[in-house]
JSON list of C-alpha atoms in Angstrom, two decimals:
[
{"chain": "A", "resi": 887, "resn": "UNK", "atom": "CA", "xyz": [197.71, -80.11, 73.15]},
{"chain": "A", "resi": 888, "resn": "UNK", "atom": "CA", "xyz": [201.22, -78.79, 73.72]},
{"chain": "A", "resi": 889, "resn": "UNK", "atom": "CA", "xyz": [202.95, -75.68, 75.02]},
{"chain": "A", "resi": 890, "resn": "UNK", "atom": "CA", "xyz": [202.96, -73.98, 71.61]},
{"chain": "A", "resi": 891, "resn": "UNK", "atom": "CA", "xyz": [199.16, -74.35, 71.40]},
{"chain": "A", "resi": 892, "resn": "UNK", "atom": "CA", "xyz": [198.75, -73.00, 74.94]},
{"chain": "A", "resi": 893, "resn": "UNK", "atom": "CA", "xyz": [200.76, -69.93, 73.91]},
{"chain": "A", "resi": 894, "resn": "UNK", "atom": "CA", "xyz": [198.42, -69.23, 70.98]},
{"chain": "A", "resi": 895, "resn": "UNK", "atom": "CA", "xyz": [195.76, -68.15, 73.47]},
{"chain": "A", "resi": 896, "resn": "UNK", "atom": "CA", "xyz": [195.50, -64.59, 74.80]},
{"chain": "A", "resi": 897, "resn": "UNK", "atom": "CA", "xyz": [193.40, -64.67, 78.02]},
{"chain": "A", "resi": 898, "resn": "UNK", "atom": "CA", "xyz": [195.05, -66.23, 81.07]},
{"chain": "A", "resi": 899, "resn": "UNK", "atom": "CA", "xyz": [194.16, -66.68, 84.73]},
{"chain": "A", "resi": 900, "resn": "UNK", "atom": "CA", "xyz": [197.13, -67.42, 86.97]},
{"chain": "A", "resi": 901, "resn": "UNK", "atom": "CA", "xyz": [196.23, -69.23, 90.17]},
{"chain": "A", "resi": 902, "resn": "UNK", "atom": "CA", "xyz": [198.79, -68.23, 92.77]},
{"chain": "A", "resi": 903, "resn": "UNK", "atom": "CA", "xyz": [200.52, -65.35, 94.51]},
{"chain": "A", "resi": 904, "resn": "UNK", "atom": "CA", "xyz": [200.68, -62.71, 91.80]},
{"chain": "A", "resi": 905, "resn": "UNK", "atom": "CA", "xyz": [201.56, -59.87, 94.18]},
{"chain": "A", "resi": 906, "resn": "UNK", "atom": "CA", "xyz": [204.79, -61.36, 95.59]},
{"chain": "A", "resi": 907, "resn": "UNK", "atom": "CA", "xyz": [207.70, -60.63, 93.20]},
{"chain": "A", "resi": 908, "resn": "UNK", "atom": "CA", "xyz": [209.57, -63.70, 94.46]},
{"chain": "A", "resi": 909, "resn": "UNK", "atom": "CA", "xyz": [206.82, -66.13, 93.42]},
{"chain": "A", "resi": 910, "resn": "UNK", "atom": "CA", "xyz": [206.59, -67.76, 90.01]},
{"chain": "A", "resi": 911, "resn": "UNK", "atom": "CA", "xyz": [202.92, -66.81, 89.71]},
{"chain": "A", "resi": 912, "resn": "UNK", "atom": "CA", "xyz": [203.96, -63.12, 89.84]},
{"chain": "A", "resi": 913, "resn": "UNK", "atom": "CA", "xyz": [206.69, -63.68, 87.24]},
{"chain": "A", "resi": 914, "resn": "UNK", "atom": "CA", "xyz": [204.34, -65.60, 84.96]},
{"chain": "A", "resi": 915, "resn": "UNK", "atom": "CA", "xyz": [201.59, -62.98, 85.10]},
{"chain": "A", "resi": 916, "resn": "UNK", "atom": "CA", "xyz": [204.10, -60.18, 84.47]},
{"chain": "A", "resi": 917, "resn": "UNK", "atom": "CA", "xyz": [205.66, -62.03, 81.53]},
{"chain": "A", "resi": 918, "resn": "UNK", "atom": "CA", "xyz": [202.26, -62.79, 79.98]},
{"chain": "A", "resi": 919, "resn": "UNK", "atom": "CA", "xyz": [201.33, -59.10, 80.20]},
{"chain": "A", "resi": 920, "resn": "UNK", "atom": "CA", "xyz": [204.66, -58.17, 78.58]},
{"chain": "A", "resi": 921, "resn": "UNK", "atom": "CA", "xyz": [203.73, -60.55, 75.75]},
{"chain": "A", "resi": 922, "resn": "UNK", "atom": "CA", "xyz": [200.49, -58.66, 75.03]},
{"chain": "A", "resi": 923, "resn": "UNK", "atom": "CA", "xyz": [198.28, -61.21, 76.77]},
{"chain": "A", "resi": 924, "resn": "UNK", "atom": "CA", "xyz": [195.45, -60.46, 79.15]},
{"chain": "A", "resi": 925, "resn": "UNK", "atom": "CA", "xyz": [196.44, -61.99, 82.49]},
{"chain": "A", "resi": 926, "resn": "UNK", "atom": "CA", "xyz": [194.96, -61.74, 85.97]},
{"chain": "A", "resi": 927, "resn": "UNK", "atom": "CA", "xyz": [195.65, -63.48, 89.24]},
{"chain": "A", "resi": 928, "resn": "UNK", "atom": "CA", "xyz": [193.37, -65.43, 91.50]},
{"chain": "A", "resi": 929, "resn": "UNK", "atom": "CA", "xyz": [193.17, -64.89, 94.42]},
{"chain": "A", "resi": 930, "resn": "UNK", "atom": "CA", "xyz": [194.98, -61.51, 94.05]},
{"chain": "A", "resi": 931, "resn": "UNK", "atom": "CA", "xyz": [193.00, -59.64, 91.37]},
{"chain": "A", "resi": 932, "resn": "UNK", "atom": "CA", "xyz": [189.84, -61.69, 91.89]},
{"chain": "A", "resi": 933, "resn": "UNK", "atom": "CA", "xyz": [188.88, -63.97, 94.76]},
{"chain": "A", "resi": 934, "resn": "UNK", "atom": "CA", "xyz": [187.47, -66.73, 92.55]},
{"chain": "A", "resi": 935, "resn": "UNK", "atom": "CA", "xyz": [187.71, -67.96, 88.99]},
{"chain": "A", "resi": 936, "resn": "UNK", "atom": "CA", "xyz": [184.05, -67.09, 88.39]},
{"chain": "A", "resi": 937, "resn": "UNK", "atom": "CA", "xyz": [184.71, -63.40, 89.24]},
{"chain": "A", "resi": 938, "resn": "UNK", "atom": "CA", "xyz": [187.04, -63.02, 86.24]},
{"chain": "A", "resi": 939, "resn": "UNK", "atom": "CA", "xyz": [185.11, -60.72, 83.85]},
{"chain": "A", "resi": 940, "resn": "UNK", "atom": "CA", "xyz": [186.41, -62.14, 80.58]},
{"chain": "A", "resi": 941, "resn": "UNK", "atom": "CA", "xyz": [186.43, -65.45, 78.73]},
{"chain": "A", "resi": 942, "resn": "UNK", "atom": "CA", "xyz": [189.21, -67.63, 80.10]},
{"chain": "A", "resi": 943, "resn": "UNK", "atom": "CA", "xyz": [191.41, -69.30, 77.52]},
{"chain": "A", "resi": 944, "resn": "UNK", "atom": "CA", "xyz": [193.99, -70.80, 79.88]},
{"chain": "A", "resi": 945, "resn": "UNK", "atom": "CA", "xyz": [193.88, -71.53, 83.59]},
{"chain": "A", "resi": 946, "resn": "UNK", "atom": "CA", "xyz": [197.43, -71.70, 84.95]},
{"chain": "A", "resi": 947, "resn": "UNK", "atom": "CA", "xyz": [197.92, -73.74, 88.11]},
{"chain": "A", "resi": 948, "resn": "UNK", "atom": "CA", "xyz": [200.84, -72.12, 89.92]},
{"chain": "A", "resi": 949, "resn": "UNK", "atom": "CA", "xyz": [199.49, -72.72, 93.41]},
{"chain": "A", "resi": 950, "resn": "UNK", "atom": "CA", "xyz": [199.50, -75.32, 96.14]},
{"chain": "A", "resi": 951, "resn": "UNK", "atom": "CA", "xyz": [197.31, -78.11, 94.72]},
{"chain": "A", "resi": 952, "resn": "UNK", "atom": "CA", "xyz": [195.02, -78.02, 97.78]},
{"chain": "A", "resi": 953, "resn": "UNK", "atom": "CA", "xyz": [194.07, -74.41, 97.02]},
{"chain": "A", "resi": 954, "resn": "UNK", "atom": "CA", "xyz": [193.96, -74.97, 93.26]},
{"chain": "A", "resi": 955, "resn": "UNK", "atom": "CA", "xyz": [191.53, -77.83, 93.80]},
{"chain": "A", "resi": 956, "resn": "UNK", "atom": "CA", "xyz": [189.20, -75.67, 95.88]},
{"chain": "A", "resi": 957, "resn": "UNK", "atom": "CA", "xyz": [189.26, -72.82, 93.36]},
{"chain": "A", "resi": 958, "resn": "UNK", "atom": "CA", "xyz": [188.47, -75.19, 90.49]},
{"chain": "A", "resi": 959, "resn": "UNK", "atom": "CA", "xyz": [185.76, -77.07, 92.41]},
{"chain": "A", "resi": 960, "resn": "UNK", "atom": "CA", "xyz": [183.95, -73.81, 93.12]},
{"chain": "A", "resi": 961, "resn": "UNK", "atom": "CA", "xyz": [184.06, -72.61, 89.52]},
{"chain": "A", "resi": 962, "resn": "UNK", "atom": "CA", "xyz": [181.39, -72.88, 86.85]},
{"chain": "A", "resi": 963, "resn": "UNK", "atom": "CA", "xyz": [183.29, -70.69, 84.38]},
{"chain": "A", "resi": 964, "resn": "UNK", "atom": "CA", "xyz": [184.02, -72.01, 80.89]},
{"chain": "A", "resi": 965, "resn": "UNK", "atom": "CA", "xyz": [187.75, -72.66, 80.49]},
{"chain": "A", "resi": 966, "resn": "UNK", "atom": "CA", "xyz": [189.36, -73.68, 77.19]},
{"chain": "A", "resi": 967, "resn": "UNK", "atom": "CA", "xyz": [192.62, -75.21, 78.51]},
{"chain": "A", "resi": 968, "resn": "UNK", "atom": "CA", "xyz": [194.79, -75.56, 81.59]},
{"chain": "A", "resi": 969, "resn": "UNK", "atom": "CA", "xyz": [198.47, -75.89, 82.41]},
{"chain": "A", "resi": 970, "resn": "UNK", "atom": "CA", "xyz": [200.17, -77.20, 85.54]},
{"chain": "A", "resi": 971, "resn": "UNK", "atom": "CA", "xyz": [203.38, -75.48, 86.54]},
{"chain": "A", "resi": 972, "resn": "UNK", "atom": "CA", "xyz": [205.92, -77.88, 88.08]},
{"chain": "A", "resi": 973, "resn": "UNK", "atom": "CA", "xyz": [204.80, -78.82, 91.60]},
{"chain": "A", "resi": 974, "resn": "UNK", "atom": "CA", "xyz": [201.16, -77.86, 91.09]},
{"chain": "A", "resi": 975, "resn": "UNK", "atom": "CA", "xyz": [200.07, -81.18, 89.61]},
{"chain": "A", "resi": 976, "resn": "UNK", "atom": "CA", "xyz": [197.27, -83.04, 91.34]},
{"chain": "A", "resi": 977, "resn": "UNK", "atom": "CA", "xyz": [195.28, -86.12, 90.33]},
{"chain": "A", "resi": 978, "resn": "UNK", "atom": "CA", "xyz": [192.02, -84.77, 91.77]},
{"chain": "A", "resi": 979, "resn": "UNK", "atom": "CA", "xyz": [192.39, -81.57, 89.74]},
{"chain": "A", "resi": 980, "resn": "UNK", "atom": "CA", "xyz": [193.20, -83.60, 86.63]},
{"chain": "A", "resi": 981, "resn": "UNK", "atom": "CA", "xyz": [190.06, -85.69, 87.18]},
{"chain": "A", "resi": 982, "resn": "UNK", "atom": "CA", "xyz": [187.87, -82.57, 87.40]},
{"chain": "A", "resi": 983, "resn": "UNK", "atom": "CA", "xyz": [189.46, -81.14, 84.25]},
{"chain": "A", "resi": 984, "resn": "UNK", "atom": "CA", "xyz": [188.78, -84.42, 82.44]},
{"chain": "A", "resi": 985, "resn": "UNK", "atom": "CA", "xyz": [185.15, -84.43, 83.66]},
{"chain": "A", "resi": 986, "resn": "UNK", "atom": "CA", "xyz": [184.73, -80.87, 82.33]},
{"chain": "A", "resi": 987, "resn": "UNK", "atom": "CA", "xyz": [186.47, -81.79, 79.04]},
{"chain": "A", "resi": 988, "resn": "UNK", "atom": "CA", "xyz": [189.18, -79.20, 79.61]},
{"chain": "A", "resi": 989, "resn": "UNK", "atom": "CA", "xyz": [192.45, -80.24, 77.94]},
{"chain": "A", "resi": 990, "resn": "UNK", "atom": "CA", "xyz": [195.56, -79.74, 80.05]},
{"chain": "A", "resi": 991, "resn": "UNK", "atom": "CA", "xyz": [199.30, -80.09, 79.92]},
{"chain": "A", "resi": 992, "resn": "UNK", "atom": "CA", "xyz": [202.16, -80.00, 82.38]},
{"chain": "A", "resi": 993, "resn": "UNK", "atom": "CA", "xyz": [204.67, -77.31, 81.55]},
{"chain": "A", "resi": 994, "resn": "UNK", "atom": "CA", "xyz": [205.88, -73.81, 82.21]},
{"chain": "A", "resi": 995, "resn": "UNK", "atom": "CA", "xyz": [204.41, -70.60, 80.80]},
{"chain": "A", "resi": 996, "resn": "UNK", "atom": "CA", "xyz": [207.73, -68.80, 81.32]},
{"chain": "A", "resi": 997, "resn": "UNK", "atom": "CA", "xyz": [209.30, -71.28, 78.93]},
{"chain": "A", "resi": 998, "resn": "UNK", "atom": "CA", "xyz": [206.31, -70.89, 76.60]},
{"chain": "A", "resi": 999, "resn": "UNK", "atom": "CA", "xyz": [206.72, -67.11, 76.53]},
{"chain": "A", "resi": 1000, "resn": "UNK", "atom": "CA", "xyz": [210.45, -67.50, 75.90]},
{"chain": "A", "resi": 1001, "resn": "UNK", "atom": "CA", "xyz": [209.93, -69.93, 73.02]},
{"chain": "A", "resi": 1002, "resn": "UNK", "atom": "CA", "xyz": [206.70, -68.70, 71.45]},
{"chain": "A", "resi": 1003, "resn": "UNK", "atom": "CA", "xyz": [206.04, -65.21, 72.82]},
{"chain": "A", "resi": 1004, "resn": "UNK", "atom": "CA", "xyz": [206.50, -61.98, 70.96]},
{"chain": "A", "resi": 1005, "resn": "UNK", "atom": "CA", "xyz": [210.09, -61.37, 69.91]}
]
Protein backbone atom coordinates (compact mmCIF):
# COMPACT_ATOMS: atom_id res chain seq x y z
CA UNK A 1 0.00 0.00 0.00
CA UNK A 2 1.20 3.50 -0.83
CA UNK A 3 -0.04 7.08 -0.69
CA UNK A 4 -1.65 6.91 -4.13
CA UNK A 5 -3.73 3.90 -3.03
CA UNK A 6 -4.75 5.69 0.18
CA UNK A 7 -5.97 8.61 -1.93
CA UNK A 8 -8.22 6.33 -4.00
CA UNK A 9 -10.50 5.98 -0.99
CA UNK A 10 -13.33 8.42 -0.23
CA UNK A 11 -14.30 8.02 3.47
CA UNK A 12 -11.80 9.34 6.02
CA UNK A 13 -11.70 9.72 9.78
CA UNK A 14 -9.09 12.19 11.02
CA UNK A 15 -7.97 11.58 14.58
CA UNK A 16 -6.93 14.93 16.00
CA UNK A 17 -7.95 18.53 16.60
CA UNK A 18 -10.15 19.28 13.60
CA UNK A 19 -11.61 22.48 15.07
CA UNK A 20 -8.32 24.37 15.56
CA UNK A 21 -7.29 26.04 12.27
CA UNK A 22 -3.62 25.95 13.32
CA UNK A 23 -3.53 22.15 13.64
CA UNK A 24 -2.69 19.79 10.81
CA UNK A 25 -5.74 17.65 11.57
CA UNK A 26 -7.95 20.67 10.76
CA UNK A 27 -6.03 21.35 7.54
CA UNK A 28 -6.20 17.71 6.49
CA UNK A 29 -9.93 17.39 7.10
CA UNK A 30 -10.61 20.65 5.25
CA UNK A 31 -8.44 19.59 2.29
CA UNK A 32 -10.09 16.16 2.09
CA UNK A 33 -13.52 17.81 2.00
CA UNK A 34 -12.32 20.18 -0.74
CA UNK A 35 -11.28 17.07 -2.70
CA UNK A 36 -14.82 15.65 -2.61
CA UNK A 37 -14.07 13.15 0.14
CA UNK A 38 -16.20 12.43 3.17
CA UNK A 39 -14.12 13.39 6.20
CA UNK A 40 -14.95 13.73 9.89
CA UNK A 41 -12.88 14.33 12.98
CA UNK A 42 -12.59 12.32 16.14
CA UNK A 43 -12.90 13.54 18.85
CA UNK A 44 -14.43 16.75 17.37
CA UNK A 45 -17.34 15.52 15.22
CA UNK A 46 -17.67 12.21 17.06
CA UNK A 47 -16.25 11.17 20.41
CA UNK A 48 -15.16 7.71 19.27
CA UNK A 49 -14.35 5.87 16.07
CA UNK A 50 -17.35 3.58 16.57
CA UNK A 51 -19.74 6.59 16.55
CA UNK A 52 -18.85 7.41 12.93
CA UNK A 53 -22.03 6.58 10.97
CA UNK A 54 -20.39 5.49 7.73
CA UNK A 55 -17.96 2.84 6.53
CA UNK A 56 -14.42 3.98 7.25
CA UNK A 57 -11.97 3.62 4.40
CA UNK A 58 -9.00 5.39 5.99
CA UNK A 59 -8.19 6.18 9.59
CA UNK A 60 -5.74 9.09 9.72
CA UNK A 61 -3.58 9.32 12.84
CA UNK A 62 -2.87 13.03 13.31
CA UNK A 63 -2.94 12.94 17.10
CA UNK A 64 -0.68 12.34 20.06
CA UNK A 65 0.01 8.58 19.89
CA UNK A 66 -1.24 8.10 23.48
CA UNK A 67 -4.70 9.34 22.50
CA UNK A 68 -4.65 7.58 19.13
CA UNK A 69 -3.88 4.31 20.88
CA UNK A 70 -6.84 4.71 23.24
CA UNK A 71 -9.23 5.58 20.41
CA UNK A 72 -8.12 2.56 18.38
CA UNK A 73 -8.18 0.17 21.36
CA UNK A 74 -11.78 1.11 22.09
CA UNK A 75 -12.95 0.63 18.51
CA UNK A 76 -14.62 -2.38 16.94
CA UNK A 77 -15.36 -0.57 13.66
CA UNK A 78 -14.17 -2.09 10.38
CA UNK A 79 -11.37 0.03 8.90
CA UNK A 80 -9.85 -0.61 5.46
CA UNK A 81 -6.53 1.25 5.87
CA UNK A 82 -4.65 3.68 8.09
CA UNK A 83 -2.04 6.39 7.69
CA UNK A 84 0.30 7.91 10.26
CA UNK A 85 1.03 11.59 9.87
CA UNK A 86 4.62 12.50 10.86
CA UNK A 87 4.95 12.38 14.66
CA UNK A 88 1.89 10.19 15.22
CA UNK A 89 3.68 6.88 14.72
CA UNK A 90 3.54 4.37 17.56
CA UNK A 91 4.61 0.73 17.76
CA UNK A 92 1.66 -0.27 19.95
CA UNK A 93 -0.78 1.21 17.42
CA UNK A 94 1.05 -0.54 14.59
CA UNK A 95 0.77 -3.85 16.47
CA UNK A 96 -3.00 -3.44 16.88
CA UNK A 97 -3.40 -2.56 13.20
CA UNK A 98 -1.42 -5.67 12.27
CA UNK A 99 -3.56 -7.83 14.59
CA UNK A 100 -6.70 -6.44 12.92
CA UNK A 101 -5.18 -6.93 9.43
CA UNK A 102 -5.47 -3.23 8.66
CA UNK A 103 -2.76 -2.13 6.20
CA UNK A 104 -1.05 1.14 7.08
CA UNK A 105 1.54 3.55 5.78
CA UNK A 106 3.46 6.51 7.12
CA UNK A 107 2.85 9.63 5.09
CA UNK A 108 0.93 12.85 4.75
CA UNK A 109 -2.61 13.25 3.41
CA UNK A 110 -1.90 16.89 2.51
CA UNK A 111 0.81 15.65 0.17
CA UNK A 112 -1.55 12.94 -1.08
CA UNK A 113 -4.25 15.50 -1.90
CA UNK A 114 -1.68 17.70 -3.64
CA UNK A 115 -0.34 14.82 -5.76
CA UNK A 116 -3.44 12.71 -6.36
CA UNK A 117 -6.46 14.84 -5.43
CA UNK A 118 -8.84 16.47 -7.84
CA UNK A 119 -7.18 19.02 -10.08
